[in-house]
PDB file of C-alpha atoms and ligand atoms in Angstrom:
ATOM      1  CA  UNK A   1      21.440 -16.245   5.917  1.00  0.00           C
ATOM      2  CA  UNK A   2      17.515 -17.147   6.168  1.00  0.00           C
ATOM      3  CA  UNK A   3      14.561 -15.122   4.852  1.00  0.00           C
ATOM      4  CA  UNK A   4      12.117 -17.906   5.499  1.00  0.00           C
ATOM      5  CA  UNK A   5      10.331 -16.547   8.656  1.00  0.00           C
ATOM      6  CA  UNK A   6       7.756 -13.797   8.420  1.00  0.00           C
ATOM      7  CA  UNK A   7      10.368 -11.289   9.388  1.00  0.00           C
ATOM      8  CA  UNK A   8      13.375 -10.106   7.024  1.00  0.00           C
ATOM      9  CA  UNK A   9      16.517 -10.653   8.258  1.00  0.00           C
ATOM     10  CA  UNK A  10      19.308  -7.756   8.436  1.00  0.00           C
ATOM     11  CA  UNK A  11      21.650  -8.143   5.459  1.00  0.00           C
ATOM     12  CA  UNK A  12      23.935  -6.199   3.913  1.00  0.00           C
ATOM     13  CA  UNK A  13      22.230  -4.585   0.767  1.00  0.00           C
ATOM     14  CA  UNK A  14      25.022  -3.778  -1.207  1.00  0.00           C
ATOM     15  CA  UNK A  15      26.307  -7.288  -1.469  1.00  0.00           C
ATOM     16  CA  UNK A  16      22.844  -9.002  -3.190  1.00  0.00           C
ATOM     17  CA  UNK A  17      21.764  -8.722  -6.180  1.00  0.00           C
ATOM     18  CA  UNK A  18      17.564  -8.636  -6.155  1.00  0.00           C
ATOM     19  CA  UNK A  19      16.364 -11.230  -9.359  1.00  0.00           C
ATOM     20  CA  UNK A  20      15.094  -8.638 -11.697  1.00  0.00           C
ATOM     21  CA  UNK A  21      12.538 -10.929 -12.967  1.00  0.00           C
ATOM     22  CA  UNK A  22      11.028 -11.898  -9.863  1.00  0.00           C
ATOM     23  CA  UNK A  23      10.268  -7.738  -8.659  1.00  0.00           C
ATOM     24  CA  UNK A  24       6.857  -7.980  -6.787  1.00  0.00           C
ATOM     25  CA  UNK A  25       4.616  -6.392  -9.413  1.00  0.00           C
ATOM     26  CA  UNK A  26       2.000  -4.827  -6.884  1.00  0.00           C
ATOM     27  CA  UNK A  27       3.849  -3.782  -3.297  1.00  0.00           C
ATOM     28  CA  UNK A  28       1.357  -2.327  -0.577  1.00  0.00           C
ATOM     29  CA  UNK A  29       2.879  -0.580   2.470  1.00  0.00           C
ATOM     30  CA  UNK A  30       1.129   0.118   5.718  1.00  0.00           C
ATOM     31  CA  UNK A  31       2.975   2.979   6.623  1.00  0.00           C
ATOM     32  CA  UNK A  32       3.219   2.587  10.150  1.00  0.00           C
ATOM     33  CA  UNK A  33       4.848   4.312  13.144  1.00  0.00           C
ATOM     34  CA  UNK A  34       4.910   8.138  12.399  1.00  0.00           C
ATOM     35  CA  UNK A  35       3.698   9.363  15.578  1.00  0.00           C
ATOM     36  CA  UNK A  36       5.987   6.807  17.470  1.00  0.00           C
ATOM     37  CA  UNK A  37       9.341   7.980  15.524  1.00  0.00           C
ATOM     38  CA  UNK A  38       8.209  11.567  16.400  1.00  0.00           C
ATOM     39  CA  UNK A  39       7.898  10.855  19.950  1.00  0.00           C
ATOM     40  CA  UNK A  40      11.302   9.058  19.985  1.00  0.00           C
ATOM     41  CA  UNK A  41      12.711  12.488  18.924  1.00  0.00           C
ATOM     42  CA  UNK A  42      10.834  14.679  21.493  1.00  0.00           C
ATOM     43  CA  UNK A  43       8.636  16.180  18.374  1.00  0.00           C
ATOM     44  CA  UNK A  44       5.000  16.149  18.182  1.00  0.00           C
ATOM     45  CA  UNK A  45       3.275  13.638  16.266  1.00  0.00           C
ATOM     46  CA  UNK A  46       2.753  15.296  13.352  1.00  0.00           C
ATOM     47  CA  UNK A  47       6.079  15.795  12.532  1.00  0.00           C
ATOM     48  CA  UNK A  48       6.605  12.300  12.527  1.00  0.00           C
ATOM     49  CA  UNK A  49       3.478  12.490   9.431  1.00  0.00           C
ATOM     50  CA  UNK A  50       5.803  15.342   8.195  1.00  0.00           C
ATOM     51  CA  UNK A  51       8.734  13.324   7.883  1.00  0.00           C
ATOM     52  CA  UNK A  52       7.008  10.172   6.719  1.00  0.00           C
ATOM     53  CA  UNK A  53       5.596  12.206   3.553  1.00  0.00           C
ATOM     54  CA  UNK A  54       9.068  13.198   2.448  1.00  0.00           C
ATOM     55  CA  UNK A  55       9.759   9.598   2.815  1.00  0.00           C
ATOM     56  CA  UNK A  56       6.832   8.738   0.462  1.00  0.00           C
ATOM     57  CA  UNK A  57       8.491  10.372  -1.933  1.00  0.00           C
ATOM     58  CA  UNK A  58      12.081   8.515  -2.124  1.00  0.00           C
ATOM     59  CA  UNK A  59      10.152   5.386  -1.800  1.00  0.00           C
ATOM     60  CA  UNK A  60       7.876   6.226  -4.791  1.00  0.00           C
ATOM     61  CA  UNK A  61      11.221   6.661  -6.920  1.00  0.00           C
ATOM     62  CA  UNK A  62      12.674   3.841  -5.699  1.00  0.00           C
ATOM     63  CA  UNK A  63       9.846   1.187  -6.356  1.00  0.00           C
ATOM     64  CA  UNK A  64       9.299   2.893  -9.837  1.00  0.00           C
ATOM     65  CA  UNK A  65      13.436   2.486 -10.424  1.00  0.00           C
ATOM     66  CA  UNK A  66      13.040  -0.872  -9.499  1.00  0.00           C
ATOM     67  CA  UNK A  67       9.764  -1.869 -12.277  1.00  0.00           C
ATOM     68  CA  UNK A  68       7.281  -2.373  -9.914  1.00  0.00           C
ATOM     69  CA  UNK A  69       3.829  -1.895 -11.483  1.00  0.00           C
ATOM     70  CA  UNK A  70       1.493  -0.802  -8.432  1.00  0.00           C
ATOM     71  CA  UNK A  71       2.229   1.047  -5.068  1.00  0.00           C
ATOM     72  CA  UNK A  72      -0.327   1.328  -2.685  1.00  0.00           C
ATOM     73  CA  UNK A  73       0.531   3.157   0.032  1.00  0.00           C
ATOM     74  CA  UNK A  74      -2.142   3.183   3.137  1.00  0.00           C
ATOM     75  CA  UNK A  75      -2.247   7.106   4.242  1.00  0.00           C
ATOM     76  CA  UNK A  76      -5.285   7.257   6.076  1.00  0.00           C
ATOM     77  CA  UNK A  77      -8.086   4.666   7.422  1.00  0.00           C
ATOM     78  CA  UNK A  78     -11.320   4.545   8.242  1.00  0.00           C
ATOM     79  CA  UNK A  79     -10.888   4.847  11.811  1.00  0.00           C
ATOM     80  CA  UNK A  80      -8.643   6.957  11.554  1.00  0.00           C
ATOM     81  CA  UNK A  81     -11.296   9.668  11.912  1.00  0.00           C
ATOM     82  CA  UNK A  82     -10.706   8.745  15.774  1.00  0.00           C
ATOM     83  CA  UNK A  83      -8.097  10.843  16.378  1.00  0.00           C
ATOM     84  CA  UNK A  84      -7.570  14.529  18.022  1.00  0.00           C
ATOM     85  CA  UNK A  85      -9.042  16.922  15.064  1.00  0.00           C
ATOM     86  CA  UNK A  86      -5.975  18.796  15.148  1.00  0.00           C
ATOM     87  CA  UNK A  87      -4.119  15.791  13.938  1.00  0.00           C
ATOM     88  CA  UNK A  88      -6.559  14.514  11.399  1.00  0.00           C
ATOM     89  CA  UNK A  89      -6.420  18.519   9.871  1.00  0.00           C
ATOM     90  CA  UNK A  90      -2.843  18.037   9.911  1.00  0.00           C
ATOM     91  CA  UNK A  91      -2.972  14.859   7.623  1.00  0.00           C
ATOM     92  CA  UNK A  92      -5.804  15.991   5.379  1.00  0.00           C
ATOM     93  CA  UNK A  93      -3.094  19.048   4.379  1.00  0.00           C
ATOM     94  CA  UNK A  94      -0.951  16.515   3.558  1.00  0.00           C
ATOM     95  CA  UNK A  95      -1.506  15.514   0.284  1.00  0.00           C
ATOM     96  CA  UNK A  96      -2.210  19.463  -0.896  1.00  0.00           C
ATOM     97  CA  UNK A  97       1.608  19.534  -0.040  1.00  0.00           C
ATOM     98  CA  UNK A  98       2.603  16.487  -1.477  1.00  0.00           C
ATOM     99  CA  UNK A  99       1.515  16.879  -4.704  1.00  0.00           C
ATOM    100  CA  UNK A 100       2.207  20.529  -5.164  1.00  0.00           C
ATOM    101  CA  UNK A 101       6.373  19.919  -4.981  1.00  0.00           C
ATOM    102  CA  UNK A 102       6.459  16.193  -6.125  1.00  0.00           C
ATOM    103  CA  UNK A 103       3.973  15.871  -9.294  1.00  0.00           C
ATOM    104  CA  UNK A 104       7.013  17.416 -12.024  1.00  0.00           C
ATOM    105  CA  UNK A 105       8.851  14.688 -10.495  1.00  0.00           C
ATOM    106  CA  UNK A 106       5.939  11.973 -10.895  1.00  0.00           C
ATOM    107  CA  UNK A 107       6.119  13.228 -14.432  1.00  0.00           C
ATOM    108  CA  UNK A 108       9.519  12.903 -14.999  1.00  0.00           C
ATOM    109  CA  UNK A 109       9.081   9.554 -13.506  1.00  0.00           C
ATOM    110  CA  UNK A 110       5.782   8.514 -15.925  1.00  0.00           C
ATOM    111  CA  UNK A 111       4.054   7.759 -12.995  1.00  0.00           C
ATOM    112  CA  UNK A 112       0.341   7.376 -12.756  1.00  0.00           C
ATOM    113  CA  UNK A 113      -1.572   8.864  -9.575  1.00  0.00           C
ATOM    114  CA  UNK A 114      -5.109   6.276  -8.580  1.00  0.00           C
ATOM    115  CA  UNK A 115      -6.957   6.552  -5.128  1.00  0.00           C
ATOM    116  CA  UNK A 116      -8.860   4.323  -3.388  1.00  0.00           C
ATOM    117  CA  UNK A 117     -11.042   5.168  -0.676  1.00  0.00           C
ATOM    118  CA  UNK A 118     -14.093   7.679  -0.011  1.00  0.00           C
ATOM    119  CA  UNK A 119     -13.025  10.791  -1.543  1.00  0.00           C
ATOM    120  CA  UNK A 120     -15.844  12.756  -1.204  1.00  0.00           C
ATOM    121  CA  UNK A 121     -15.938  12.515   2.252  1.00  0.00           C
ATOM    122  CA  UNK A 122     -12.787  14.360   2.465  1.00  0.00           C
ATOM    123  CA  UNK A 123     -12.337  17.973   2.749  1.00  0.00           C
ATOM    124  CA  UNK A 124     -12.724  19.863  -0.174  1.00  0.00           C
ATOM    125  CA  UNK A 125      -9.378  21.198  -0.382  1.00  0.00           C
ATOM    126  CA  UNK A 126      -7.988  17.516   0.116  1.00  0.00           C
ATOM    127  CA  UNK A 127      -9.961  16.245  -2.608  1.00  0.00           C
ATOM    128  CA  UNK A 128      -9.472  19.076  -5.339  1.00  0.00           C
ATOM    129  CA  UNK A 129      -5.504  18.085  -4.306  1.00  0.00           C
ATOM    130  CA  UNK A 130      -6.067  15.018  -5.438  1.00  0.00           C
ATOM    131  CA  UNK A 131      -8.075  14.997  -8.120  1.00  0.00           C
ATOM    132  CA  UNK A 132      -6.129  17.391  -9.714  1.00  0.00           C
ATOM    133  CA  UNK A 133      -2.650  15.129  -9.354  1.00  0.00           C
ATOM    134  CA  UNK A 134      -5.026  12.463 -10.817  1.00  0.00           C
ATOM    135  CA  UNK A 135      -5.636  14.919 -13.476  1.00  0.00           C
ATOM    136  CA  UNK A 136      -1.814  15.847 -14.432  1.00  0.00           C
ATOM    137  CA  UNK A 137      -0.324  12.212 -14.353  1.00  0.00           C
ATOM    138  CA  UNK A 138      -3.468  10.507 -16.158  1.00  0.00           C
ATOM    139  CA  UNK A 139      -1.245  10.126 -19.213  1.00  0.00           C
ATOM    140  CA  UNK A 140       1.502   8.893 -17.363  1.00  0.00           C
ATOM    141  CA  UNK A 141       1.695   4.706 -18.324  1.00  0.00           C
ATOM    142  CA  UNK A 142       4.152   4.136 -16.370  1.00  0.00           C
ATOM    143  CA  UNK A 143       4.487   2.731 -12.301  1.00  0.00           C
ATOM    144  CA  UNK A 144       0.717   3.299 -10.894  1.00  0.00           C
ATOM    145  CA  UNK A 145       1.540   5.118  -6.822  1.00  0.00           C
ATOM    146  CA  UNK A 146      -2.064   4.418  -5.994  1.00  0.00           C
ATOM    147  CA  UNK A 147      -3.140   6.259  -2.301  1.00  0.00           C
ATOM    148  CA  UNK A 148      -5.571   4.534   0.034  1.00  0.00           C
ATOM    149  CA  UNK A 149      -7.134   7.225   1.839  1.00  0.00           C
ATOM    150  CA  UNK A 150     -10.456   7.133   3.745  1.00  0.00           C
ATOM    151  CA  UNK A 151     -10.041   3.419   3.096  1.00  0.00           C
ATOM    152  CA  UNK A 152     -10.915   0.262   4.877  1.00  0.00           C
ATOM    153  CA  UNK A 153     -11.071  -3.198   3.350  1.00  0.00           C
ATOM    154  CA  UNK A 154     -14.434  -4.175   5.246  1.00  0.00           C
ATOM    155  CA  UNK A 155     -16.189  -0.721   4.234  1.00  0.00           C
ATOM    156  CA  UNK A 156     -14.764  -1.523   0.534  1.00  0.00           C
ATOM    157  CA  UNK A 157     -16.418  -5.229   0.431  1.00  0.00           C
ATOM    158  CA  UNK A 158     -19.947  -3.712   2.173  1.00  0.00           C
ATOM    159  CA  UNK A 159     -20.227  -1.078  -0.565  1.00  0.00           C
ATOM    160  CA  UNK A 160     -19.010  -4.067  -3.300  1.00  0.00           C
ATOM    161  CA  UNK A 161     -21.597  -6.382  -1.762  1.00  0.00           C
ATOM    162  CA  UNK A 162     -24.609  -3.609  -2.203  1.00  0.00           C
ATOM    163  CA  UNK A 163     -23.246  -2.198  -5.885  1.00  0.00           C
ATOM    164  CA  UNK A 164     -23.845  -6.542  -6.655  1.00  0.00           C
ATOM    165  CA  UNK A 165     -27.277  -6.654  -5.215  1.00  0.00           C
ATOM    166  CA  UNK A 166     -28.352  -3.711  -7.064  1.00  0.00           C
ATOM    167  CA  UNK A 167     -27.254  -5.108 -10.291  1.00  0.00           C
ATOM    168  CA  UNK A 168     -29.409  -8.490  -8.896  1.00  0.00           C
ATOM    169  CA  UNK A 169     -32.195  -6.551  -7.832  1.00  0.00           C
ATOM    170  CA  UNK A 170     -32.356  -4.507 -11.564  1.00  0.00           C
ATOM    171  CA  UNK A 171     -32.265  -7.763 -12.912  1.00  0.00           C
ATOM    172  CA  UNK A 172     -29.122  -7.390 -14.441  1.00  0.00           C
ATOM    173  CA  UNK A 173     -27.276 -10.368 -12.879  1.00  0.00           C
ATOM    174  CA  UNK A 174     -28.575 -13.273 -11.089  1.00  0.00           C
ATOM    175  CA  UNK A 175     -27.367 -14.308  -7.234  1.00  0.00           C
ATOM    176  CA  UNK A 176     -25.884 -17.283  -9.202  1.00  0.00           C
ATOM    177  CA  UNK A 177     -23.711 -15.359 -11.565  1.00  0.00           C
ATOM    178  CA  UNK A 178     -21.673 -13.582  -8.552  1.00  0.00           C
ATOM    179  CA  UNK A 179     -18.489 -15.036  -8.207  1.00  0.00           C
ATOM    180  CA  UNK A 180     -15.207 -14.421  -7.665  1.00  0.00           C
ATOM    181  CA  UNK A 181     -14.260 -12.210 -11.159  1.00  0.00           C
ATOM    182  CA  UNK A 182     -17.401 -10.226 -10.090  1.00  0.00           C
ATOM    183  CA  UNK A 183     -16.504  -9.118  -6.366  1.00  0.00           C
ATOM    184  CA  UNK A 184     -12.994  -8.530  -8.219  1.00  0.00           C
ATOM    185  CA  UNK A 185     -14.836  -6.010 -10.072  1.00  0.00           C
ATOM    186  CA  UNK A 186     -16.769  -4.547  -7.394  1.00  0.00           C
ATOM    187  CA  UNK A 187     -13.504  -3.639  -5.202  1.00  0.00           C
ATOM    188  CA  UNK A 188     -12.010  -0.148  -5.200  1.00  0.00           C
ATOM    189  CA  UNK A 189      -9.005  -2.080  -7.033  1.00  0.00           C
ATOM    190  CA  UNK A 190     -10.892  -3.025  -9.577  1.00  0.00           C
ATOM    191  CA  UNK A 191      -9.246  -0.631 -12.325  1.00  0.00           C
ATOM    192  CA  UNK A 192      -5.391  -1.678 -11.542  1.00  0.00           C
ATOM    193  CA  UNK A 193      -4.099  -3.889 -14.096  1.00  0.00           C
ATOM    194  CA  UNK A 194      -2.446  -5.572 -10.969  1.00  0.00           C
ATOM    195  CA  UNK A 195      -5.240  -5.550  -8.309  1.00  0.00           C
ATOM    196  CA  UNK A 196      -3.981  -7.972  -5.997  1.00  0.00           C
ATOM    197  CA  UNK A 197      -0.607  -7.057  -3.587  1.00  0.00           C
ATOM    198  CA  UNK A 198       2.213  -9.624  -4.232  1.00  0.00           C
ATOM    199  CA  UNK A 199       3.809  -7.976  -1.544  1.00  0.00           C
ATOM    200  CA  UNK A 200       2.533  -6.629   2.013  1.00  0.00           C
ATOM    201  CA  UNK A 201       4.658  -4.732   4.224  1.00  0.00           C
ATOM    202  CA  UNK A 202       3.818  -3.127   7.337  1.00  0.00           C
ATOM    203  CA  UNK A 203       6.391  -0.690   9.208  1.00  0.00           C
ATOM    204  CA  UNK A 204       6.815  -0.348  13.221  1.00  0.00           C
ATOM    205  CA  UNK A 205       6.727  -3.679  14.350  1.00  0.00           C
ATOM    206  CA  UNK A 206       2.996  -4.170  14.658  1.00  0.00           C
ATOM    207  CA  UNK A 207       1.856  -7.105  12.696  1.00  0.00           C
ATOM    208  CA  UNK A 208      -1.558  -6.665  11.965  1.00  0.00           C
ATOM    209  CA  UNK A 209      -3.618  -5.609   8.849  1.00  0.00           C
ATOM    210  CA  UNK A 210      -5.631  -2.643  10.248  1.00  0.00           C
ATOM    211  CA  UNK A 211      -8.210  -3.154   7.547  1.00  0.00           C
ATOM    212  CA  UNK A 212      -6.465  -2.744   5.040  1.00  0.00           C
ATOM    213  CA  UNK A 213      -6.766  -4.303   1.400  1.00  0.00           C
ATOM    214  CA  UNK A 214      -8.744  -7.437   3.360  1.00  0.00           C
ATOM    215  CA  UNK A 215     -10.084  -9.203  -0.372  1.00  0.00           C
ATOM    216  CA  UNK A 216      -6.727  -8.640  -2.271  1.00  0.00           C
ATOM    217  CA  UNK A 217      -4.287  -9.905   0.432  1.00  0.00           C
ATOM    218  CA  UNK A 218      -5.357 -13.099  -0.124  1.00  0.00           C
ATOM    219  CA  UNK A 219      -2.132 -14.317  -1.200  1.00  0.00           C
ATOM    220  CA  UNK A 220       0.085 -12.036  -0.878  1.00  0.00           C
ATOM    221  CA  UNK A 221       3.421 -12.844   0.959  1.00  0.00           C
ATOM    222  CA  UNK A 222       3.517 -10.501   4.659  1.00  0.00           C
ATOM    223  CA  UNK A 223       6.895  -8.778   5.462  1.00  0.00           C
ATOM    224  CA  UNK A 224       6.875  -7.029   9.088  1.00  0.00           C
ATOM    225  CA  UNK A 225       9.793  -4.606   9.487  1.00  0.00           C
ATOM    226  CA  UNK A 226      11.273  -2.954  12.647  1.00  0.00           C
ATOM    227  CA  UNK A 227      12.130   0.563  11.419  1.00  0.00           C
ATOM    228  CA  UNK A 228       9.294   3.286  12.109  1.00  0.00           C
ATOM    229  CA  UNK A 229       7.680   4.796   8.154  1.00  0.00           C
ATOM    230  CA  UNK A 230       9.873   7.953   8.828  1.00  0.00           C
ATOM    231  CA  UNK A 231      13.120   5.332   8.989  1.00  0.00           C
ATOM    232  CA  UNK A 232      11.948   3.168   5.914  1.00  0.00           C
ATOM    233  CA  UNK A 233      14.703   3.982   3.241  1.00  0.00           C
ATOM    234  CA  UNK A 234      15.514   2.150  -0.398  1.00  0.00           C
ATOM    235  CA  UNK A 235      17.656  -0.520   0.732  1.00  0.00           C
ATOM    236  CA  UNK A 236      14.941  -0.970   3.629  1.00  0.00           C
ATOM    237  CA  UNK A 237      12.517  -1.655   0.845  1.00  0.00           C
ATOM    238  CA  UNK A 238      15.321  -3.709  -1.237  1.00  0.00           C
ATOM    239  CA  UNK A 239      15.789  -6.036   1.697  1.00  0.00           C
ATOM    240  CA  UNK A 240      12.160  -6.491   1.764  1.00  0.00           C
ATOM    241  CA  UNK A 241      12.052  -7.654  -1.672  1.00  0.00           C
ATOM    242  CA  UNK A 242      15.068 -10.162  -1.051  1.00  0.00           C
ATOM    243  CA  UNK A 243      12.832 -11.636   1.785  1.00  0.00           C
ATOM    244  CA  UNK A 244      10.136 -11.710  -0.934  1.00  0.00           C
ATOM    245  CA  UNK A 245      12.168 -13.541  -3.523  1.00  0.00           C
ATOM    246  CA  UNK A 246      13.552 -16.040  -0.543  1.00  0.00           C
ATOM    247  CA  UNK A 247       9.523 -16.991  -0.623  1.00  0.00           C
ATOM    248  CA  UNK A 248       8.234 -20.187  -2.365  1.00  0.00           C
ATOM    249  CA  UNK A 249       4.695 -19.195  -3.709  1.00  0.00           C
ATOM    250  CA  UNK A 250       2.190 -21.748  -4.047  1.00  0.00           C
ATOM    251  CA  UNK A 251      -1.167 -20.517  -4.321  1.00  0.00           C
ATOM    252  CA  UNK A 252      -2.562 -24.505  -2.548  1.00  0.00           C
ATOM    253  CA  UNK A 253      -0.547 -25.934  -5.569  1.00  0.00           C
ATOM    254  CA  UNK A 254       2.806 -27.443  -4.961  1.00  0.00           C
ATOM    255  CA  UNK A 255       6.229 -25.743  -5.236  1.00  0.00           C
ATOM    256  CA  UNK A 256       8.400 -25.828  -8.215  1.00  0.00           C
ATOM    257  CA  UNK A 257      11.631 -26.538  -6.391  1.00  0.00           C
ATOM    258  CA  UNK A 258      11.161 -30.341  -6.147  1.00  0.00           C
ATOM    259  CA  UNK A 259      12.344 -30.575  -2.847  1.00  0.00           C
ATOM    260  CA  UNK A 260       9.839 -28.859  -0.954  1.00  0.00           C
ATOM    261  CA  UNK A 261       7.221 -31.229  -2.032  1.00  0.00           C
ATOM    262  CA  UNK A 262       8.407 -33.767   0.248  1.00  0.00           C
TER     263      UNK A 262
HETATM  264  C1  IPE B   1       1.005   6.003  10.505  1.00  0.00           C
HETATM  265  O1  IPE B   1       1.664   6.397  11.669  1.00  0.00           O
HETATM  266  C2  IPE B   1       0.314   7.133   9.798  1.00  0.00           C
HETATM  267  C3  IPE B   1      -1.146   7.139   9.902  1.00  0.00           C
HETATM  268  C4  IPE B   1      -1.879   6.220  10.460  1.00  0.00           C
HETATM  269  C5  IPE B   1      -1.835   8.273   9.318  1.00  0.00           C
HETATM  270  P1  IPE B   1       0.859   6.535  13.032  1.00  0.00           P
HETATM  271  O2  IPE B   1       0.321   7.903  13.132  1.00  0.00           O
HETATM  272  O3  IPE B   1      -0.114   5.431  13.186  1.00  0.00           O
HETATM  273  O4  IPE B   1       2.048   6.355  14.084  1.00  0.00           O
HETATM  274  P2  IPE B   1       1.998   5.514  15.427  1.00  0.00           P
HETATM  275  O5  IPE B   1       1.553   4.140  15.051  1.00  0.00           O
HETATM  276  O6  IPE B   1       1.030   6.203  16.340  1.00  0.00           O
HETATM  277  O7  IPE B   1       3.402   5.545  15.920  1.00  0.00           O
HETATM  278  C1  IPE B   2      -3.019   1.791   9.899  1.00  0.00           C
HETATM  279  O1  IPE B   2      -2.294   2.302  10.954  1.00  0.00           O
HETATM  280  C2  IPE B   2      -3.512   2.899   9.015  1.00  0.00           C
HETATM  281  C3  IPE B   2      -2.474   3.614   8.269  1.00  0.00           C
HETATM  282  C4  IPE B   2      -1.204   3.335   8.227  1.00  0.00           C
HETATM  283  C5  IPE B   2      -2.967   4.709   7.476  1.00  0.00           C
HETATM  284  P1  IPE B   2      -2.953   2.619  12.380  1.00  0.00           P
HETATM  285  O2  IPE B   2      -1.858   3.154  13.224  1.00  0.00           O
HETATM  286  O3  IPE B   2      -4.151   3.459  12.199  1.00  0.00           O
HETATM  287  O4  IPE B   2      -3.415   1.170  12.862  1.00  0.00           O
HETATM  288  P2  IPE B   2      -3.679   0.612  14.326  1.00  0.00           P
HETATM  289  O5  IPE B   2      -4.638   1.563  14.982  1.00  0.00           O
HETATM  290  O6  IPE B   2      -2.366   0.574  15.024  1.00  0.00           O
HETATM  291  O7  IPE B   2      -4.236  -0.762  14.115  1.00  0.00           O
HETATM  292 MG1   MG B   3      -0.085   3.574  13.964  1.00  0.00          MG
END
């Protein structure tokens, strides 16, 4: 069997074991493919969103079973103020729902609720839903299932770039103290104690980043899967992590495993 290509390979789950001390500490998802499963199944779009939030919540267990630190899960974008307003009101409901049947569970789980994105220009009722499930899991020290919604990388790194020049322009900093710890600090991610994803996956079949997460992906190792968000499932997210750990990071350095450094 070979993981080595950008795509994971089908494999039978049950029969390999994932290296426990290799689990991806940060995993991002773009949850991809919603409207497309939906469609497949003569329903409208939005139960495809419908389905894919139950979803969210398996895979949230899952990744937290498994010891992963930070979940980032990309629920809404930037453009995706684009679509039909009967959709987008759909979506904004969503996490209202989400939160009011899973957060004993996140509890139970110790697991920490962080957004990223521009909150306040949600809806009011979207945003008291979330600040308040920020609220009841703030103790929680646990797995961190951190939301991007309202979120797009390029927005994030203009409003980093203008917090900097502030700071320059009150004299706090000068242009030759910005570096790379500093726009670290200026992203949305800035609080996680893992910032950076080790792991990118993207659902559907599309293999594109959609502006998402455009400073931390840096390194991060891309795994494109076929399966629509609605079909994602643990041992779809175990497999990813086998094609993961099949990965020889190098960050520009040289590989451990001698022979690769032929
Ligand atoms: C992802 O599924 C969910 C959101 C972007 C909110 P889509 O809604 O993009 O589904 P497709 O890509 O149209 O199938
Ligand atoms: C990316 O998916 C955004 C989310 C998953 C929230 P889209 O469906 O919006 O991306 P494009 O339009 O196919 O690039
Ligand atoms: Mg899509």
């Amino acid at each position: 069997m070979f993981f080595n290509d950008r795509h994971e390979k089908h494999v039978d789950t049950q029969s390999i074991e994932l290296d426990s001390e290799r689990i991806p500490k940060h995993i991002a998802i773009i949850m991809d493919g919603n409207g497309r499963w939906a469609k497949k199944q003569n329903l409208p779009r939005v139960s495809g969103h419908q389905r894919g939030m139950e979803v969210v919540k398996d895979i949230t267990k899952a990744a937290s079973d498994l010891g992963v630190k930070v979940l980032t899960l990309y629920a809404f974008s930037t453009e995706n103020w684009k679509r039909p307003d009967t959709e987008v009101g759909f979506l904004m409901k969503l996490p209202g729902r989400f939160f009011d049947t899973f957060v004993p569970d996140l509890i139970a789980n110790n697991i920490r609720v962080n957004v990223i994105g521009y909150i306040d220009q949600l809806p009011k009722h979207t945003q008291k839903a979330v600040n308040k499930a920020i609220e009841q899991t703030a103790n929680n020290t646990g797995m961190v299932l951190n939301f991007a919604l309202n979120y797009g990388g390029r927005a994030e790194i203009v409003s980093g770039v203008q917090q900097i020049a502030q700071r320059v322009l009150k004299g706090e900093i000068k242009p030759e103290d910005i570096d790379e710890h500093l726009v670290d600090q200026s992203m949305m991610t800035s609080s996680l104690e893992y910032a950076d994803p080790d792991l990118l996956i993207r659902t559907s079949g599309e293999e594109r980043l959609s502006n998402f997460l455009l400073w931390q992906v840096a390194y991060a190792e891309f795994v494109f899967v076929d399966e629509h968000w609605p079909e994602f499932t643990p041992a779809v997210l175990k497999r990813t992590i086998m094609t993961y750990q099949s990965r020889h990071r190098r960050f520009g350095g040289l590989a451990e495993n001698k022979s690769d450094q032929k």
